[in-house]
Structure formats: C-alpha cells, structure tokens
Tab-separated table of C-alpha atoms in Angstrom:
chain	number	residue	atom	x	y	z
A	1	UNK	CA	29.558	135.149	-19.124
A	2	UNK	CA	28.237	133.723	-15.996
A	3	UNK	CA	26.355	137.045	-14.252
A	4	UNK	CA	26.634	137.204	-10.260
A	5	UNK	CA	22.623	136.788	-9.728
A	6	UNK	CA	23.073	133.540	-11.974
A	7	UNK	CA	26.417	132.563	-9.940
A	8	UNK	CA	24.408	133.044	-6.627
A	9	UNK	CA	21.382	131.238	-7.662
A	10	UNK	CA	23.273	128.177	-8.947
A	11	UNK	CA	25.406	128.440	-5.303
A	12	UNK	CA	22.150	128.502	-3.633
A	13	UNK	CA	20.761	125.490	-5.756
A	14	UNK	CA	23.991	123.449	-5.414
A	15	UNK	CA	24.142	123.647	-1.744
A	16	UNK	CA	20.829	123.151	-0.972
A	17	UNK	CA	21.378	119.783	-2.981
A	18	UNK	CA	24.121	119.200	-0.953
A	19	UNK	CA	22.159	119.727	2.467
A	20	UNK	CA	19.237	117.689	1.114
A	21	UNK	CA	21.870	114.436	0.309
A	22	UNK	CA	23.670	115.082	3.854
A	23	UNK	CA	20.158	114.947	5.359
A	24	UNK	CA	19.278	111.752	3.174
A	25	UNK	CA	22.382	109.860	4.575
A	26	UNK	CA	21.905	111.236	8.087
A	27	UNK	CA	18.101	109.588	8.001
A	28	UNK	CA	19.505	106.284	5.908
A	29	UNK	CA	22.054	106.111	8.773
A	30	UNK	CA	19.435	106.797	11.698
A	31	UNK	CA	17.084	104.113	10.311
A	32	UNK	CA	20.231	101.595	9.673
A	33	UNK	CA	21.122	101.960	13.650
A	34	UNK	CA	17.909	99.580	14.098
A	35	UNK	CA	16.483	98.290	10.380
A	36	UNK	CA	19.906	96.997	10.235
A	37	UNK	CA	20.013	93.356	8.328
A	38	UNK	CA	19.115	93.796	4.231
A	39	UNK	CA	18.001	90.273	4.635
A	40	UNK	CA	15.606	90.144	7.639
A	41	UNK	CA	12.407	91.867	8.190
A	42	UNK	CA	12.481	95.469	7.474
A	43	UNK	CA	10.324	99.011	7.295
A	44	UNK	CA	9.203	101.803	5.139
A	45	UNK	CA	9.609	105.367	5.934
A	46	UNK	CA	8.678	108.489	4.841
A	47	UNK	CA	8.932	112.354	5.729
A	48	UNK	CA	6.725	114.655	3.411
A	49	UNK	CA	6.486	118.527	4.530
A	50	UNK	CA	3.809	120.967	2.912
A	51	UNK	CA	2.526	117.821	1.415
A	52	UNK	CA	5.367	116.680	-0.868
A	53	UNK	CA	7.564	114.063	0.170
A	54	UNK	CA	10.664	114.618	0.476
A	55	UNK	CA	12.391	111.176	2.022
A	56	UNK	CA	10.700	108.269	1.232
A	57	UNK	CA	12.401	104.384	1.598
A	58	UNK	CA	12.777	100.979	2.744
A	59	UNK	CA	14.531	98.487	4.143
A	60	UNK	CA	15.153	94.647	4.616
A	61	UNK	CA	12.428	92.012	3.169
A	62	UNK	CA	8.633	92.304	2.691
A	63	UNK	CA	8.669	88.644	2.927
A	64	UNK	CA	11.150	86.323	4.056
A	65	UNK	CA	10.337	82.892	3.141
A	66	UNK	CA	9.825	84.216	-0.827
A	67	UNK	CA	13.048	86.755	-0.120
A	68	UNK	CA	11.102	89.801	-1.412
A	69	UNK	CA	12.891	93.248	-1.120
A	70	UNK	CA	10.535	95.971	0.800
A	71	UNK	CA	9.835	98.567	-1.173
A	72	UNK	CA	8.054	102.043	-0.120
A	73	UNK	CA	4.947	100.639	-1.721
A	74	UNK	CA	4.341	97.547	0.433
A	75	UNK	CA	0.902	97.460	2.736
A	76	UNK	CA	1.494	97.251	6.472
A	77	UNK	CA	-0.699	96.541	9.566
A	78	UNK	CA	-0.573	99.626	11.709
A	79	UNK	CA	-2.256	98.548	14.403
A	80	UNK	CA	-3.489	101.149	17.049
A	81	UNK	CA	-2.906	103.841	14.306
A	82	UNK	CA	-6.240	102.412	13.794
A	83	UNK	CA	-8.031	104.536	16.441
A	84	UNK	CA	-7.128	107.788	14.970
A	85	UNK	CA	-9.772	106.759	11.945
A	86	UNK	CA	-12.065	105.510	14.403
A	87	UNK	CA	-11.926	108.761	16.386
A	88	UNK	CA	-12.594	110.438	12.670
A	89	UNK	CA	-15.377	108.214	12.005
A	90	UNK	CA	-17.218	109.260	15.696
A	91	UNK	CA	-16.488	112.798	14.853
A	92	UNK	CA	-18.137	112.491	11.097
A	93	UNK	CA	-21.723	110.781	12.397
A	94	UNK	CA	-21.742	114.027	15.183
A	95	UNK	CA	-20.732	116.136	12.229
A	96	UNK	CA	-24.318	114.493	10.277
A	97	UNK	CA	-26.096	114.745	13.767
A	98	UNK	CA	-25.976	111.169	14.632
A	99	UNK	CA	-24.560	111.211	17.886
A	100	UNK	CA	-22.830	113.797	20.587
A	101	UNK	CA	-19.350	113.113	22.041
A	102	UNK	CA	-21.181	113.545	25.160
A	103	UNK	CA	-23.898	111.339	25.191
A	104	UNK	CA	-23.847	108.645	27.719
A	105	UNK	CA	-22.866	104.879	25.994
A	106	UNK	CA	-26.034	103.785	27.947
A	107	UNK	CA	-27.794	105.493	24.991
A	108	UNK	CA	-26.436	102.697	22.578
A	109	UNK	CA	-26.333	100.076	24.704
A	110	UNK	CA	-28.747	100.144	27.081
A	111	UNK	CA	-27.190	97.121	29.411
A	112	UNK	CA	-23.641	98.794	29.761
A	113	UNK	CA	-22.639	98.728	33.650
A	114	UNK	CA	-21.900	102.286	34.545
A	115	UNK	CA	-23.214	102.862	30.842
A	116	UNK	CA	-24.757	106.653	32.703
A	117	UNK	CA	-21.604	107.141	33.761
A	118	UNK	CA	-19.386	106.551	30.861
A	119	UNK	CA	-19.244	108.626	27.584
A	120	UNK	CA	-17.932	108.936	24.188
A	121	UNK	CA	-15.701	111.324	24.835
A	122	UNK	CA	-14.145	109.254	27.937
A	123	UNK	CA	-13.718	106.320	25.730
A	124	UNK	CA	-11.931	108.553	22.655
A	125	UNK	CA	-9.808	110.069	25.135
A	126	UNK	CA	-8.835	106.754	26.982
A	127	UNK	CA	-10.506	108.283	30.620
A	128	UNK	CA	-13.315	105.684	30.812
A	129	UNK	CA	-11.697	103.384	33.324
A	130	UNK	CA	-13.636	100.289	31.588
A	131	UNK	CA	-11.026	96.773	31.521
A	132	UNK	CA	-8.587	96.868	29.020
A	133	UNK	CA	-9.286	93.526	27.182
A	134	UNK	CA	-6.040	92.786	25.959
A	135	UNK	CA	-4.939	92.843	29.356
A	136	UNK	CA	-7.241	89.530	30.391
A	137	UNK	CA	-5.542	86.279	31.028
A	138	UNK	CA	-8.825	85.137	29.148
A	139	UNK	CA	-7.757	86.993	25.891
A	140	UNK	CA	-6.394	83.511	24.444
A	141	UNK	CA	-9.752	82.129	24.345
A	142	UNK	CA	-11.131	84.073	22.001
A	143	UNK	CA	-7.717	85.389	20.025
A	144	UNK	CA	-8.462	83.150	17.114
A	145	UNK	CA	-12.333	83.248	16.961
A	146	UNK	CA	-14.614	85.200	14.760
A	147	UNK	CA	-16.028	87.862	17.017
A	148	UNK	CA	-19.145	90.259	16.401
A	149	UNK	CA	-18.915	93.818	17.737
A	150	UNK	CA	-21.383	92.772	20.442
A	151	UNK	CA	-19.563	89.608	21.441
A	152	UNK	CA	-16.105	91.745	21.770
A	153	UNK	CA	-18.385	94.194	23.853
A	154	UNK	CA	-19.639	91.368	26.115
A	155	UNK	CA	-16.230	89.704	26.656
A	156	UNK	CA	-14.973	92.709	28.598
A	157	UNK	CA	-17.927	94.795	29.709
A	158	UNK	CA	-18.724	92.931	33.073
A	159	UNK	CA	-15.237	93.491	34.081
A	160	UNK	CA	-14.730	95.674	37.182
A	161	UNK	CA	-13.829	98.871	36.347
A	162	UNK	CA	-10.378	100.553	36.613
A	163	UNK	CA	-11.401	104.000	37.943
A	164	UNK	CA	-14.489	105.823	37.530
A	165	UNK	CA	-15.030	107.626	34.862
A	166	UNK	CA	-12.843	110.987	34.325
A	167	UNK	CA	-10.659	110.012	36.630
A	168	UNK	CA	-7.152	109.806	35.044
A	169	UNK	CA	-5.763	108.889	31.564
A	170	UNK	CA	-5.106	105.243	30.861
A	171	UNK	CA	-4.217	104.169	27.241
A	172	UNK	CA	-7.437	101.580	26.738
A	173	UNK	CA	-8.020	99.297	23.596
A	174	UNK	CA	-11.466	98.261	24.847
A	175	UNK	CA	-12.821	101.592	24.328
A	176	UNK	CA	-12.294	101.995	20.871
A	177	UNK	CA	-13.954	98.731	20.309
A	178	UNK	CA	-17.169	100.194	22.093
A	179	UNK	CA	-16.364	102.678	19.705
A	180	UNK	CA	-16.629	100.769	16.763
A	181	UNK	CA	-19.869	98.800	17.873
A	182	UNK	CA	-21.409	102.239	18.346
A	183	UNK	CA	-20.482	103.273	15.034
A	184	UNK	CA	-22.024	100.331	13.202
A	185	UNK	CA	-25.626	101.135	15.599
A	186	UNK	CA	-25.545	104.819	14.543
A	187	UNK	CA	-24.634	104.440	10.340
A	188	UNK	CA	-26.079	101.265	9.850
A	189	UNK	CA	-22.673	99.998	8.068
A	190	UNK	CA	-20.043	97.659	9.403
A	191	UNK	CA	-16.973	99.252	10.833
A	192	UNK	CA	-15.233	98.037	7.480
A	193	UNK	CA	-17.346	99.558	5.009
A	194	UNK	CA	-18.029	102.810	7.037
A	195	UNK	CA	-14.119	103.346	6.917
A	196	UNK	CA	-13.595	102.438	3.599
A	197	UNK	CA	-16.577	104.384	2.142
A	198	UNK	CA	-16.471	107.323	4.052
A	199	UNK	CA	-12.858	107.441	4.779
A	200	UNK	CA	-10.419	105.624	2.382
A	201	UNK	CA	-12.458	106.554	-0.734
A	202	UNK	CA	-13.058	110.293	-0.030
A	203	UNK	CA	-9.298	110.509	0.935
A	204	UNK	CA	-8.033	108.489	-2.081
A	205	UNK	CA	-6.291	105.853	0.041
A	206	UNK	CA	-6.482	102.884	-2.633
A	207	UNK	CA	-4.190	100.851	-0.420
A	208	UNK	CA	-5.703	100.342	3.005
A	209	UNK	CA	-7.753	98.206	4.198
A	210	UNK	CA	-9.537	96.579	6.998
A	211	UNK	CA	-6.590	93.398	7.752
A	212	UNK	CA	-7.550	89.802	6.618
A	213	UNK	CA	-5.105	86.813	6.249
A	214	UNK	CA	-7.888	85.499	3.826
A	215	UNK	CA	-7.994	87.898	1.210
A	216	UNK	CA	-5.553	88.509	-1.209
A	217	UNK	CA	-3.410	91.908	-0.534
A	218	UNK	CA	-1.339	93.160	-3.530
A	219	UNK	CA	2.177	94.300	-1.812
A	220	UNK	CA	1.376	93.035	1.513
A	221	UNK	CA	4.412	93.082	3.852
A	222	UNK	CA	4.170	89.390	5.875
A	223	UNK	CA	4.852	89.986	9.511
A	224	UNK	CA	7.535	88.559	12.147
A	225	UNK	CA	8.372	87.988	15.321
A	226	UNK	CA	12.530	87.360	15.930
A	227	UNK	CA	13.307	84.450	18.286
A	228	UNK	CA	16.339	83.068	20.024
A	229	UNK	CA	16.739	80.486	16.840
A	230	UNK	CA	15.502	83.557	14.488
A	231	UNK	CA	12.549	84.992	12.707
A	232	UNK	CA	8.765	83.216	12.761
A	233	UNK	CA	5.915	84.068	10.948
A	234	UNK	CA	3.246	86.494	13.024
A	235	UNK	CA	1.286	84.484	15.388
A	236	UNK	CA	-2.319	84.532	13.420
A	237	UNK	CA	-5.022	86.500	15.448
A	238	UNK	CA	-8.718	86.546	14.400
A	239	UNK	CA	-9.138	90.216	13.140
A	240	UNK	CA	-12.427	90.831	14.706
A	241	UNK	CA	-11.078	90.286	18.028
A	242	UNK	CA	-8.300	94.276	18.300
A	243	UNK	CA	-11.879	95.136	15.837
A	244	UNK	CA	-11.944	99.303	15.544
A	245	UNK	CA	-9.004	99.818	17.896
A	246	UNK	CA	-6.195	97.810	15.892
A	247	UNK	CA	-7.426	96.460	12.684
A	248	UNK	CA	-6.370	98.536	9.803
A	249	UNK	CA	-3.891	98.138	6.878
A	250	UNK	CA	-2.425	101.121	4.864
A	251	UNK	CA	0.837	102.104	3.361
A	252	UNK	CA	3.037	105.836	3.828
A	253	UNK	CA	1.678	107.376	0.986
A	254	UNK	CA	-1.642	106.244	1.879
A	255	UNK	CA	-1.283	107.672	5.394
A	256	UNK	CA	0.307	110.494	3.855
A	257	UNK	CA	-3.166	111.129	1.688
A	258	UNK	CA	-5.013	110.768	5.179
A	259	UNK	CA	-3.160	113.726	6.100
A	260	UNK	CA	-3.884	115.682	3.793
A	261	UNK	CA	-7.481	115.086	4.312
A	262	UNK	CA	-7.319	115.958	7.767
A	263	UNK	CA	-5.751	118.903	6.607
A	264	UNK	CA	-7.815	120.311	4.203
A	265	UNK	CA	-11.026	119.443	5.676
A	266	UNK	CA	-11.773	116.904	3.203
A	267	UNK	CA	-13.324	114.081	6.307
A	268	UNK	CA	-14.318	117.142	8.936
A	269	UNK	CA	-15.373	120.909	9.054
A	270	UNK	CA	-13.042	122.758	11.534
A	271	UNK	CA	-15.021	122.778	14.441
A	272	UNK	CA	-14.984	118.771	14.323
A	273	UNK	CA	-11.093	118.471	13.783
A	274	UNK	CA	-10.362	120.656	16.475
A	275	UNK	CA	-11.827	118.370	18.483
A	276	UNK	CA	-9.604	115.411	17.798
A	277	UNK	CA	-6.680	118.270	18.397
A	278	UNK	CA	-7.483	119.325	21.746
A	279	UNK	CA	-6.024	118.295	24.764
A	280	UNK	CA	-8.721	117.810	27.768
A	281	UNK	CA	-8.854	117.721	31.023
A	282	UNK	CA	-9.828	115.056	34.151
A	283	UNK	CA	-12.323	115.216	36.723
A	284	UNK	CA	-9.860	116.640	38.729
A	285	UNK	CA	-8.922	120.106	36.331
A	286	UNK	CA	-5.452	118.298	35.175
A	287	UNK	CA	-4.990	118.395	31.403
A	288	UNK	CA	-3.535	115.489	29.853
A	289	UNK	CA	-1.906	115.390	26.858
A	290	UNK	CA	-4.276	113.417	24.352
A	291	UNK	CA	-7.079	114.259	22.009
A	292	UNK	CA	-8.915	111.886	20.467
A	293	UNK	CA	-7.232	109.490	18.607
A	294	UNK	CA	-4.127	111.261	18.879
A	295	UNK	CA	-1.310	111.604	21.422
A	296	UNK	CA	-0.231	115.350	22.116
A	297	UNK	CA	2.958	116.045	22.608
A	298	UNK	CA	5.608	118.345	21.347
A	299	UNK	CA	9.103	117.662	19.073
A	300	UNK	CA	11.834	120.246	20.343
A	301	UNK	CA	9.436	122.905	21.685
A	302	UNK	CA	7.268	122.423	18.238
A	303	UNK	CA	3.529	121.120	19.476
A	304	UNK	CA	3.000	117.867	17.658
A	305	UNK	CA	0.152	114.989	16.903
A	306	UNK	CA	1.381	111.489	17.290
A	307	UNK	CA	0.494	107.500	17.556
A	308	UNK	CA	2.282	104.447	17.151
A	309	UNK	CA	0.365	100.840	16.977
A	310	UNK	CA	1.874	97.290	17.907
A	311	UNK	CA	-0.222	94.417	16.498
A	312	UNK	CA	1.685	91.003	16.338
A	313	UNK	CA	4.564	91.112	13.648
A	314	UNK	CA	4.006	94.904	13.248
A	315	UNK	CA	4.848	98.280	14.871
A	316	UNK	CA	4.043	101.764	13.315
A	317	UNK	CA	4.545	105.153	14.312
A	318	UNK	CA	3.267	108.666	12.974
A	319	UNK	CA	3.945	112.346	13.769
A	320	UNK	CA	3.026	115.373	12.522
A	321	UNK	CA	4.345	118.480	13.464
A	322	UNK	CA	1.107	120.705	12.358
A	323	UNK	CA	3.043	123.849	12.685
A	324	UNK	CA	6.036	123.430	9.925
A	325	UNK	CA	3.755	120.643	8.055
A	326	UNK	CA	5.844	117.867	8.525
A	327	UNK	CA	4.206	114.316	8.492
A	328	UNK	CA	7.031	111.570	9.085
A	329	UNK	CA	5.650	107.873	9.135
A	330	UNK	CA	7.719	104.832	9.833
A	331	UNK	CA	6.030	101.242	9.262
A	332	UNK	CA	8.027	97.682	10.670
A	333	UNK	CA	6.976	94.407	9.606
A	334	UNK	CA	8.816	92.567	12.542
A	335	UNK	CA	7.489	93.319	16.533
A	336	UNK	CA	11.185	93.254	17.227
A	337	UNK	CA	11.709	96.860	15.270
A	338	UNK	CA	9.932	99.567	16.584
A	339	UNK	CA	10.297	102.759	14.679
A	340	UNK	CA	8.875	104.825	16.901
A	341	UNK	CA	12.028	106.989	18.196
A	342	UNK	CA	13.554	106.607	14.915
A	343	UNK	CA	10.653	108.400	13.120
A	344	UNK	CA	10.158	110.803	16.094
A	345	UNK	CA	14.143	111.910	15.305
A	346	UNK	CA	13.248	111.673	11.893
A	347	UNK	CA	10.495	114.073	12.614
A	348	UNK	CA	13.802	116.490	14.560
A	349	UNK	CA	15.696	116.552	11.829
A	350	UNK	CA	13.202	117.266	9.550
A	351	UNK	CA	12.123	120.065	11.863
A	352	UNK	CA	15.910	121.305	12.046
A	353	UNK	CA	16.218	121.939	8.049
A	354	UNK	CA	12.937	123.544	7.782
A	355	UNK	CA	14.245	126.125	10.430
A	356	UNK	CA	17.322	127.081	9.091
C-alpha cells in the first residue's frame, strides 16, 4: 500500500523530471534557432549550478573535412576569455608581493610613452587609452609572424593615445598584452607556463592550453569561417601576435573547473578576487560596469560576471550568475555562430527554474 508521504514524494520526483526534460528541450531548441545544420560547424554548451552540471551538449561537426561529430569534450579557442586568466595571473604575483595594481607600467618598462601615467589597473580595466592593436591597418604585417612579448609591445606602444588615462572605458586588446609582458618580467616564466603551472594545474584543467596549430591537440575542434560558396578553414594567425589577451584553449568542463577555483579560493584569497569583481570608477566619478577581466552586468535583475572572445573561426561566451551559482558556457567553432545571447538566455532560464 502506497502511503501518502511516499505518493507525494514520488509526485514531487516525477514532476521535477518532467520540468528538468521540458527545460532540456527548451535549451536544445534555443541553441537549434542558431547551431542549426548537424553537418556544418557547431558548439558545445553547458549550464552547471552549485557546481554540478546539469545541461551539458553539442552540436554540428568538430571537423568538417574528416566529418567528426562535436562532442561536449572537444577543445575550443576562446579567445578574449583569455584575459579573465590573465587578470588572475596579475592578481596572484600582487597576492606573492610582486607587483601592485597601482604601480605605474613605467616601473616595468621604463621606455613606455605616458608609462607615469598609465597603470595596471587602467590596462585590466580597459581605461588606459593606449592603441588598440588589432585596430591598425598595419596588423597584417605581422599577423603571421612569431612575435616576442616585447616586439608585440613595440608594434603598438608609439601609437598616439586614445584618451588619457582614466578617462572612459574602451574594450582594449593591447592592454592585456602589456599585461602579459609584465607578467613574464615579474615571475620569470613565459606567459604559457605561468598559466599552465599556476593556473591550469592547481585548478585541474587537463584540457587547456596555450593555442598552437603545431602541436598536436587531442579533441581539438578545427575552426571556420562560412562564405558565400560555404565554409573555409580559419584563416591561420601566428599565436604570439592576440599573446595574453586572446590565446588560450580550454573546453566547458575545463572552464567549469576554473570556476570552481575562483570560487573556492583555490587561485586567490578573498581580498584578491574581489578585486577582479568590482566595478570601478573613471577620472570623472562614473562607474562603469567592468572589473578586471570580467564584464559586469546583470541577468533579469540578478548581478552577473560575463565575457565572450572572438578569435578567427571561434566565438565563446561565459556567465555566471554568482548569486544562484549558475555558470553557463557556450563554445562555437565557426565566427559565423556566436553564442553569446544564446548562452546569456541560457543563463535566464536557468535562473527561472532555480527561482521557482
């Protein structure tokens, strides 16, 4: 004889199945509206919340020319996701009393113009005003060359400057290459090993890497670009040229593991992490809604930490909503997807079952 506390616990376990597979095909149907050809390029995604995933897929081809099926496994370029581990890395050398957010780049490299002027902190929270670099009609010169830190450095830093310093918020790659060039001075490690070591390996993340089109990548996802004829292969770029601000590789679970070290202080003590969560303000008193690494936004009234990257034949997006836990991740192996609204309504309806 079925008891009523035994009817109404297999009620409540039946229709929260039932919610969790109308949720599934809501998010299948969501992603479909753009990842929509099984046989073209495609995307993993994943929502996890408290930690455990809870959605995780993906869709079209890993590779087209060997017509390999993406799976949820496969290793993606994420391009200016990039910068949130670079911001991390700054943050962990002031942490061991190697630098200050506030010291002047002048420090480093003594030959900056308006090196007194400019600091850390304005070039983690995209305020320097220094030239964007991928925004040079010279760019193509050096796309496809091996570049050192300094020679990136050098390409842009004579550049006249955008603003001065403080002055207003403007999204800025070259920054987070200074970044990376100051990070090599200060640990005495290249940008590579210094993320891998101090970064990957504490967090677990077996599956990221800095990106090479040398070395041999087990699950890497090849990347597109979509024509007027159809789909090419990603025009090749010389990885040392986006450097600290767009060179990474990594996979959702792997992004989900960097989560969870943010989370549980694994990379940073509090005080550091709040850092990267704050939003800050310009010369003039305005705030302005990014930290450093991070974009700060919100996801139906809930406050939320997000980035997407573009790097040619990828696109990636991440948000985390840090007050319900939810970490939603969307990676695209074709420039012509961009699952950056998808995984931000992801992120909604994610939010929306949680509340109920």
């Amino acid at each position: 004889m079925i008891t009523l506390k035994l009817f109404s616990m297999f009620l409540l376990l039946f229709c929260s199945t039932i919610d969790a597979q109308f949720q599934e095909k809501k998010i299948d149907s969501l992603i479909t509206t753009e990842f929509n050809d099984p046989n073209g390029p495609g995307g993993a995604f994943m929502i996890a919340h408290k930690g455990k995933t809870i959605y995780r897929k993906a869709f079209g081809k890993a590779n087209l020319e060997l017509n390999v099926t993406m799976t949820p496994d496969n290793v993606f370029q994420i391009g200016s996701m990039t910068k949130q581990f670079t911001s991390v890395a700054v943050l962990m050398l002031e942490q061991q009393g190697k630098l200050n957010v506030n010291d002047l780049i002048s420090k480093y490299i003594k030959d900056y113009p308006s090196g007194d002027k400019i600091t850390i902190h304005h070039l983690l929270t995209h305020t320097s005003g220094i030239k964007d670099f991928t925004k040079m009609k010279t760019i193509s010169t050096i796309a496809q060359k091996e570049m050192k830190p300094e020679m990136m450095v050098d390409f842009f830093k004579n550049e006249p400057v955008d603003f001065a310093s403080g002055e207003k918020f403007e999204y800025n790659n070259s920054g987070y290459v200074v970044l990376g060039y100051i990070i090599e001075m200060v640990s005495g490690q290249t940008y590579e090993d210094f993320i891998k070591k101090n970064i990957f390996e504490k967090a677990g993340m077996t599956h990221s890497y800095y990106a090479t089109d040398r070395h041999v990548i087990p699950k890497r996802a090849y990347g597109y670009h979509q024509k007027e004829h159809g789909f090419v292969n990603k025009t090749v770029i010389n990885f040392s040229v986006p450097f600290s601000s767009g060179s990474l590789m990594s996979t959702v679970d792997d992004l989900l593991k960097w989560q969870k070290a943010l989370n549980q202080n694994i990379l940073l003590n509090p005080a550091e992490t709040k850092k990267a969560f704050q939003k800050y303000k310009l010369n003039s008193g305005e705030e302005f809604t990014y930290g450093y690494g991070w974009h700060l936004k919100d996801i139906n009234g809930s406050p939320d930490r997000e980035h997407g990257g573009s790097i040619f034949g990828f696109k990636s997006m991440g948000v985390y909503i840090p007050g319900e836990d939810i970490y939603v991740i969307g990676l695209s192996n074709c420039d012509c997807h961009s699952p950056t609204e998808i995984t931000r309504n992801m992120a909604k309806i994610a939010l929306q079952s949680v509340k109920k």
